[in-house]
Amino acid sequence: MLSRRGAQRSRLGRKLLWLIYTLYVLAFLLYLYTPLALTSILAFNDRDIPSFPWYGFTTDWFYNPDFGQAGLEETGGAGNIGTGATGGRMGVFNDVKMMNAIKTSFIVAVAVTTLSLLVGTTTAFLFERQRFFADAALYFVMMAPLVIPGVILGVSILSFGNSIILWLRGIFGREAIRPIATLLRPGLFIVVLGQFSWIATLATMVISARLRRFPIVQEEAAMDLGANRFQAIMNVTIPYLTPAFVSAGIVSFLLSFENFGTTLFLIGNDPTLPILFFSRLRFSITPEINAVSVVLMAGTVLFGGIVMGLGQLRGHMSSGG
Amino acid sequence: MKSLHRSGGPRQKSRIPWDLVIPLIPLLLWLFLLLIFPHLRLLMLSLMKRGQKSLAEGGIFLGNYLKPFQDPDHLFIRVFIRTILFSLINTLLTLAVAYPIAFYVAKVVKGMRKFVLLVLIALPYYISELVRVYAWMNILRETGFLNYLLVDVLHVMSQPVEFLYNTASLFVVFVYSSVLLMLMPIYSSLEGLPDEQLQAAQDLGAGPLATFTHIVFPSSLPGVTAGFILVFMMNVGDYLIPNLIGGKNNLWVTEMIYNRFIVSTNWNLGAAYSLVTLVLTTFVVWLGLRLTGQTLRGVFSEQ
């Protein structure tokens, strides 16, 4: 009798435990999404101060069609919902500096992605297919960026670039090396190199992982059919690697586009989006920053969704085959 | 046909192994020009006096490494210890928050619900760290959502309070931004644990606690190590969270490095700070890998 009641009680206790567990998971999801959701809501709030309460819906902080025409149509324009004069509001797409920063980030990310994919591919082939002098040591150095904080990669490349300038100046004189000096001083060229220095490691790892699974007999079969080594790789191996190129490419692009730590030390006069975002933030918080956040979120979630979709697809394919 | 059995064939024309040389060139340029030489330069800078041109000229100078001990307020030492200590505490907090979630996703939910949950958990991490940290500023600042909720909606407080720039908010945002790095490796290692094994333990009379300590936790240990390393590293090297959320009372090594390189330029001192930090993070990673017998590649491919 007693034991039955005890069992009942323990079953009840277990149910309660499960309830608490499920609630914990829900609370965790809430913790993940509340800040992002609130920021997104604020981006559409029709109020000149970026905080609650809710004043109504507006897309002014993304694009204000009346921007720069403040006071021209005070009387009953359809755009003038809510409080103040709409004309003064600057949306993300009205903001020339912001658009330039997005463009800069885009250019840098494309350059970093291209370089990382190229070097990642050759490096993956090298370490997966070849044995050579000091390969283990080189592999070790290649993996090192995974444990070097991005900030330190940034300062090391900054100092090295500077030391090359000083060294060349000592040999050739200040005037002769001016073009090289501009490249090696903080600026976009060195930002690309700085980001590449560690993003290439990740690209190499993604491509290597797929190359390792490649059945090399297929390449040999192509060569038996008359293809030379290069043709066999280009026509058989490279197509096999395509999924790895896509995911390595997207990851590289995102990491570069969003990079802050390394870029902070190497940036010159053209800020990337994260750098401009940060300096605006330090200065004052505006509704426009919320809108930029939403643009960034939308872009990255789209990209991230593609990566995860690909991963899922690959999972299905490998479990099916 | 001519390229059949090319390697070692008697009619081979060139002695240069192109398939070795072509990929080796970009690799060597990358490793030497962007990793090895820059870090050697950092080492050289750290061993020179401010304004010294080369090591050959003025000899080795250890002052940059000794200066933190000679400073009357020991600022760097205090900041360094805080960075390590807070990063460790935060890594443990992240472990505590992430573990139940990882177990839930790996062992409790199945099928479509599991997939949806995984996507929901992973998706925010594709968003830039800057945006995620900024989103917390929207909640915590004096005109932020939390104050709006407490003062204007719930009337719990009469005056708004600044929730930013303190240690508690620092941890909330640190856990937020590093939880996935902990969650995913633990999830993958729990994923590999067969359900039958859990069932068997229970059939043999093991309670939940015994099942956890004898079966679940040991099999998740590789994931826990990987997560520990990833989160600790990310925390020590972070700049945004200490700067934007922690405020002036929670100065971080990365901020001190930034100050030495950009604000009040003393690259030699900054180089010493950087190398000390690098040696520490490398040591912690090495220790973690050694204690659990894992490789760096293994840790990162768990991601």
mmCIF file of N, CA and C in Angstrom, chain B residues 83-93 228 232 235 284:
data_model
loop_
_atom_site.group_PDB
_atom_site.id
_atom_site.type_symbol
_atom_site.label_atom_id
_atom_site.label_comp_id
_atom_site.label_asym_id
_atom_site.label_seq_id
_atom_site.Cartn_x
_atom_site.Cartn_y
_atom_site.Cartn_z
ATOM 1 N N THR B 83 40.309 39.256 -16.234
ATOM 2 C CA THR B 83 39.930 38.648 -17.512
ATOM 3 C C THR B 83 39.890 37.130 -17.402
ATOM 4 N N ILE B 84 40.948 36.560 -16.815
ATOM 5 C CA ILE B 84 41.012 35.098 -16.709
ATOM 6 C C ILE B 84 39.914 34.579 -15.788
ATOM 7 N N LEU B 85 39.810 35.204 -14.620
ATOM 8 C CA LEU B 85 38.847 34.739 -13.615
ATOM 9 C C LEU B 85 37.416 34.843 -14.141
ATOM 10 N N PHE B 86 37.082 36.000 -14.695
ATOM 11 C CA PHE B 86 35.721 36.192 -15.207
ATOM 12 C C PHE B 86 35.449 35.247 -16.376
ATOM 13 N N SER B 87 36.461 35.033 -17.209
ATOM 14 C CA SER B 87 36.252 34.129 -18.341
ATOM 15 C C SER B 87 35.996 32.714 -17.842
ATOM 16 N N LEU B 88 36.733 32.305 -16.810
ATOM 17 C CA LEU B 88 36.522 30.970 -16.251
ATOM 18 C C LEU B 88 35.132 30.855 -15.627
ATOM 19 N N ILE B 89 34.776 31.842 -14.812
ATOM 20 C CA ILE B 89 33.450 31.812 -14.181
ATOM 21 C C ILE B 89 32.374 31.765 -15.254
ATOM 22 N N ASN B 90 32.554 32.603 -16.264
ATOM 23 C CA ASN B 90 31.554 32.645 -17.312
ATOM 24 C C ASN B 90 31.474 31.327 -18.073
ATOM 25 N N THR B 91 32.630 30.690 -18.275
ATOM 26 C CA THR B 91 32.612 29.410 -18.979
ATOM 27 C C THR B 91 31.822 28.379 -18.171
ATOM 28 N N LEU B 92 32.008 28.374 -16.854
ATOM 29 C CA LEU B 92 31.250 27.450 -16.003
ATOM 30 C C LEU B 92 29.755 27.774 -16.030
ATOM 31 N N LEU B 93 29.430 29.068 -15.952
ATOM 32 C CA LEU B 93 28.022 29.481 -16.036
ATOM 33 C C LEU B 93 27.401 29.017 -17.351
ATOM 34 N N PHE B 228 34.314 24.127 -23.481
ATOM 35 C CA PHE B 228 35.080 24.886 -22.502
ATOM 36 C C PHE B 228 36.174 25.703 -23.193
ATOM 37 N N PHE B 232 36.011 29.763 -23.404
ATOM 38 C CA PHE B 232 37.056 30.468 -22.672
ATOM 39 C C PHE B 232 37.854 31.383 -23.602
ATOM 40 N N ASN B 235 35.891 34.357 -24.750
ATOM 41 C CA ASN B 235 35.705 35.340 -23.680
ATOM 42 C C ASN B 235 36.960 36.159 -23.432
ATOM 43 N N VAL B 284 46.011 27.365 -21.706
ATOM 44 C CA VAL B 284 44.728 26.806 -21.250
ATOM 45 C C VAL B 284 44.191 25.801 -22.274
#
